[in-house]
Amino acid sequence: MRIDLTMIENENQLHELMANCFGFPDYYGKNWDAFWDCLCDSDVPKVIEFVGSSHLKSALPESFESLKSCFDDLSREYPNIATRVDWN
């Protein structure tokens, strides 16, 4: 799965993009706790390529770190659903 982050200008847009890409339910709360819960309950692809990571890191550094932490934690805590993430 390839996810383009280059047009993200705020955290709400980032959560909308993640919800659409991962098929999160309508009740997704658009916060990092809800992201974690939905991510753990979804069918995560084996490979995810985030394009525009440097843009997100520059524009929304806290959101970038939260997103990255979720995927780092997923690999550590749930190796059975872990995925390879490329931050390009």
Short mmCIF file of N, CA and C in Angstrom, two decimals, residues 3-87:
data_model
loop_
_atom_site.label_atom_id
_atom_site.label_comp_id
_atom_site.label_asym_id
_atom_site.label_seq_id
_atom_site.Cartn_x
_atom_site.Cartn_y
_atom_site.Cartn_z
N ILE A 3 0.84 5.35 0.53
CA ILE A 3 0.04 6.43 1.11
C ILE A 3 0.81 7.74 0.94
N ASP A 4 0.19 8.69 0.24
CA ASP A 4 0.83 9.98 -0.06
C ASP A 4 0.48 10.99 1.03
N LEU A 5 1.51 11.46 1.72
CA LEU A 5 1.33 12.42 2.81
C LEU A 5 1.63 13.86 2.39
N THR A 6 1.95 14.08 1.13
CA THR A 6 2.44 15.39 0.70
C THR A 6 1.39 16.50 0.77
N MET A 7 0.12 16.16 0.77
CA MET A 7 -0.93 17.19 0.78
C MET A 7 -1.53 17.41 2.17
N ILE A 8 -1.02 16.73 3.17
CA ILE A 8 -1.56 16.83 4.52
C ILE A 8 -1.15 18.16 5.15
N GLU A 9 -2.14 18.93 5.61
CA GLU A 9 -1.87 20.23 6.21
C GLU A 9 -2.26 20.30 7.68
N ASN A 10 -3.06 19.33 8.15
CA ASN A 10 -3.44 19.33 9.56
C ASN A 10 -3.73 17.90 10.00
N GLU A 11 -3.84 17.72 11.30
CA GLU A 11 -4.01 16.37 11.84
C GLU A 11 -5.34 15.75 11.43
N ASN A 12 -6.38 16.54 11.30
CA ASN A 12 -7.67 16.00 10.88
C ASN A 12 -7.56 15.38 9.48
N GLN A 13 -6.87 16.05 8.57
CA GLN A 13 -6.66 15.49 7.23
C GLN A 13 -5.89 14.18 7.30
N LEU A 14 -4.91 14.13 8.17
CA LEU A 14 -4.12 12.91 8.33
C LEU A 14 -5.00 11.76 8.81
N HIS A 15 -5.84 12.02 9.80
CA HIS A 15 -6.73 10.97 10.30
C HIS A 15 -7.75 10.55 9.24
N GLU A 16 -8.25 11.49 8.46
CA GLU A 16 -9.17 11.15 7.37
C GLU A 16 -8.49 10.23 6.35
N LEU A 17 -7.27 10.58 6.00
CA LEU A 17 -6.51 9.77 5.05
C LEU A 17 -6.28 8.36 5.59
N MET A 18 -5.87 8.26 6.85
CA MET A 18 -5.63 6.95 7.45
C MET A 18 -6.92 6.13 7.50
N ALA A 19 -8.01 6.77 7.87
CA ALA A 19 -9.30 6.07 7.94
C ALA A 19 -9.70 5.52 6.58
N ASN A 20 -9.51 6.32 5.53
CA ASN A 20 -9.85 5.87 4.18
C ASN A 20 -8.93 4.76 3.70
N CYS A 21 -7.65 4.91 3.92
CA CYS A 21 -6.68 3.92 3.44
C CYS A 21 -6.84 2.58 4.13
N PHE A 22 -7.12 2.60 5.42
CA PHE A 22 -7.19 1.35 6.18
C PHE A 22 -8.62 0.85 6.38
N GLY A 23 -9.59 1.58 5.86
CA GLY A 23 -10.97 1.14 5.96
C GLY A 23 -11.51 1.13 7.38
N PHE A 24 -11.14 2.15 8.16
CA PHE A 24 -11.62 2.23 9.53
C PHE A 24 -13.13 2.46 9.55
N PRO A 25 -13.80 2.03 10.61
CA PRO A 25 -15.26 2.19 10.69
C PRO A 25 -15.66 3.66 10.85
N ASP A 26 -16.93 3.92 10.60
CA ASP A 26 -17.46 5.29 10.68
C ASP A 26 -17.29 5.92 12.06
N TYR A 27 -17.24 5.10 13.08
CA TYR A 27 -17.13 5.62 14.45
C TYR A 27 -15.68 5.95 14.84
N TYR A 28 -14.75 5.82 13.91
CA TYR A 28 -13.34 6.14 14.20
C TYR A 28 -13.24 7.54 14.78
N GLY A 29 -12.60 7.67 15.93
CA GLY A 29 -12.58 8.91 16.69
C GLY A 29 -11.57 9.96 16.25
N LYS A 30 -10.75 9.68 15.25
CA LYS A 30 -9.79 10.64 14.71
C LYS A 30 -8.86 11.20 15.79
N ASN A 31 -8.33 10.31 16.60
CA ASN A 31 -7.28 10.64 17.56
C ASN A 31 -6.34 9.45 17.61
N TRP A 32 -5.21 9.58 18.27
CA TRP A 32 -4.19 8.53 18.20
C TRP A 32 -4.58 7.27 18.97
N ASP A 33 -5.34 7.40 20.04
CA ASP A 33 -5.82 6.20 20.73
C ASP A 33 -6.79 5.42 19.84
N ALA A 34 -7.67 6.13 19.18
CA ALA A 34 -8.62 5.47 18.26
C ALA A 34 -7.88 4.89 17.06
N PHE A 35 -6.86 5.58 16.58
CA PHE A 35 -6.06 5.06 15.47
C PHE A 35 -5.44 3.73 15.86
N TRP A 36 -4.85 3.69 17.03
CA TRP A 36 -4.22 2.45 17.51
C TRP A 36 -5.24 1.31 17.59
N ASP A 37 -6.38 1.59 18.18
CA ASP A 37 -7.41 0.55 18.33
C ASP A 37 -7.86 0.03 16.96
N CYS A 38 -8.13 0.94 16.04
CA CYS A 38 -8.60 0.52 14.71
C CYS A 38 -7.49 -0.16 13.92
N LEU A 39 -6.28 0.31 14.06
CA LEU A 39 -5.16 -0.30 13.35
C LEU A 39 -4.98 -1.75 13.79
N CYS A 40 -5.07 -2.00 15.07
CA CYS A 40 -4.90 -3.36 15.60
C CYS A 40 -6.04 -4.28 15.18
N ASP A 41 -7.19 -3.70 14.86
CA ASP A 41 -8.35 -4.50 14.46
C ASP A 41 -8.52 -4.60 12.95
N SER A 42 -7.62 -3.99 12.19
CA SER A 42 -7.78 -3.98 10.73
C SER A 42 -6.82 -4.97 10.07
N ASP A 43 -7.07 -5.23 8.80
CA ASP A 43 -6.17 -6.06 8.00
C ASP A 43 -5.08 -5.15 7.44
N VAL A 44 -3.97 -5.13 8.13
CA VAL A 44 -2.87 -4.26 7.75
C VAL A 44 -2.07 -4.92 6.63
N PRO A 45 -1.79 -4.19 5.55
CA PRO A 45 -0.97 -4.77 4.47
C PRO A 45 0.42 -5.13 4.98
N LYS A 46 1.06 -6.05 4.31
CA LYS A 46 2.41 -6.47 4.72
C LYS A 46 3.46 -5.40 4.47
N VAL A 47 3.20 -4.52 3.51
CA VAL A 47 4.14 -3.43 3.21
C VAL A 47 3.33 -2.14 3.04
N ILE A 48 3.78 -1.09 3.73
CA ILE A 48 3.18 0.23 3.59
C ILE A 48 4.30 1.21 3.26
N GLU A 49 4.10 1.97 2.20
CA GLU A 49 5.06 3.01 1.84
C GLU A 49 4.39 4.37 2.04
N PHE A 50 4.93 5.13 2.98
CA PHE A 50 4.45 6.49 3.18
C PHE A 50 5.31 7.42 2.33
N VAL A 51 4.69 8.06 1.36
CA VAL A 51 5.37 9.02 0.48
C VAL A 51 5.14 10.41 1.05
N GLY A 52 6.19 11.21 1.12
CA GLY A 52 6.06 12.56 1.66
C GLY A 52 6.23 12.61 3.16
N SER A 53 6.94 11.65 3.71
CA SER A 53 7.16 11.62 5.16
C SER A 53 7.89 12.86 5.64
N SER A 54 8.84 13.35 4.86
CA SER A 54 9.58 14.54 5.27
C SER A 54 8.66 15.76 5.34
N HIS A 55 7.69 15.83 4.42
CA HIS A 55 6.71 16.92 4.48
C HIS A 55 5.91 16.86 5.77
N LEU A 56 5.41 15.67 6.10
CA LEU A 56 4.61 15.52 7.32
C LEU A 56 5.44 15.82 8.55
N LYS A 57 6.67 15.33 8.57
CA LYS A 57 7.55 15.56 9.72
C LYS A 57 7.82 17.05 9.91
N SER A 58 7.95 17.78 8.82
CA SER A 58 8.19 19.22 8.90
C SER A 58 6.92 19.99 9.27
N ALA A 59 5.81 19.64 8.63
CA ALA A 59 4.56 20.38 8.84
C ALA A 59 3.89 20.05 10.17
N LEU A 60 3.92 18.77 10.54
CA LEU A 60 3.22 18.31 11.75
C LEU A 60 4.11 17.31 12.50
N PRO A 61 5.18 17.80 13.13
CA PRO A 61 6.15 16.88 13.74
C PRO A 61 5.55 15.97 14.80
N GLU A 62 4.65 16.47 15.61
CA GLU A 62 4.04 15.62 16.65
C GLU A 62 3.16 14.54 16.03
N SER A 63 2.43 14.88 15.00
CA SER A 63 1.59 13.90 14.31
C SER A 63 2.45 12.84 13.63
N PHE A 64 3.55 13.27 13.02
CA PHE A 64 4.46 12.31 12.40
C PHE A 64 4.98 11.32 13.44
N GLU A 65 5.42 11.83 14.57
CA GLU A 65 5.95 10.96 15.62
C GLU A 65 4.88 10.02 16.16
N SER A 66 3.66 10.50 16.30
CA SER A 66 2.56 9.64 16.77
C SER A 66 2.27 8.53 15.77
N LEU A 67 2.22 8.89 14.50
CA LEU A 67 1.97 7.89 13.45
C LEU A 67 3.08 6.85 13.43
N LYS A 68 4.32 7.31 13.46
CA LYS A 68 5.46 6.40 13.43
C LYS A 68 5.47 5.51 14.67
N SER A 69 5.19 6.08 15.82
CA SER A 69 5.16 5.30 17.06
C SER A 69 4.13 4.19 17.01
N CYS A 70 2.98 4.47 16.42
CA CYS A 70 1.95 3.44 16.31
C CYS A 70 2.44 2.25 15.51
N PHE A 71 3.12 2.50 14.40
CA PHE A 71 3.62 1.40 13.58
C PHE A 71 4.81 0.70 14.24
N ASP A 72 5.65 1.45 14.95
CA ASP A 72 6.73 0.82 15.71
C ASP A 72 6.17 -0.08 16.79
N ASP A 73 5.16 0.41 17.50
CA ASP A 73 4.52 -0.39 18.56
C ASP A 73 3.83 -1.61 17.99
N LEU A 74 3.20 -1.46 16.83
CA LEU A 74 2.52 -2.58 16.20
C LEU A 74 3.51 -3.72 15.93
N SER A 75 4.66 -3.38 15.40
CA SER A 75 5.68 -4.40 15.11
C SER A 75 6.16 -5.10 16.37
N ARG A 76 6.30 -4.34 17.43
CA ARG A 76 6.80 -4.88 18.69
C ARG A 76 5.74 -5.68 19.44
N GLU A 77 4.54 -5.15 19.52
CA GLU A 77 3.50 -5.76 20.36
C GLU A 77 2.67 -6.82 19.65
N TYR A 78 2.56 -6.71 18.33
CA TYR A 78 1.74 -7.66 17.57
C TYR A 78 2.52 -8.16 16.35
N PRO A 79 3.53 -8.96 16.57
CA PRO A 79 4.34 -9.42 15.43
C PRO A 79 3.54 -10.22 14.40
N ASN A 80 2.43 -10.79 14.81
CA ASN A 80 1.60 -11.56 13.86
C ASN A 80 0.89 -10.67 12.84
N ILE A 81 0.68 -9.39 13.16
CA ILE A 81 0.06 -8.48 12.20
C ILE A 81 1.00 -7.36 11.78
N ALA A 82 2.24 -7.45 12.20
CA ALA A 82 3.21 -6.40 11.90
C ALA A 82 3.43 -6.28 10.39
N THR A 83 3.82 -5.11 10.00
CA THR A 83 4.04 -4.80 8.59
C THR A 83 5.36 -4.07 8.42
N ARG A 84 5.90 -4.11 7.23
CA ARG A 84 7.09 -3.31 6.94
C ARG A 84 6.63 -1.93 6.50
N VAL A 85 7.18 -0.92 7.12
CA VAL A 85 6.80 0.45 6.80
C VAL A 85 8.01 1.19 6.26
N ASP A 86 7.85 1.76 5.08
CA ASP A 86 8.90 2.58 4.46
C ASP A 86 8.48 4.04 4.57
N TRP A 87 9.34 4.85 5.16
CA TRP A 87 9.07 6.27 5.36
C TRP A 87 9.85 7.07 4.32
#
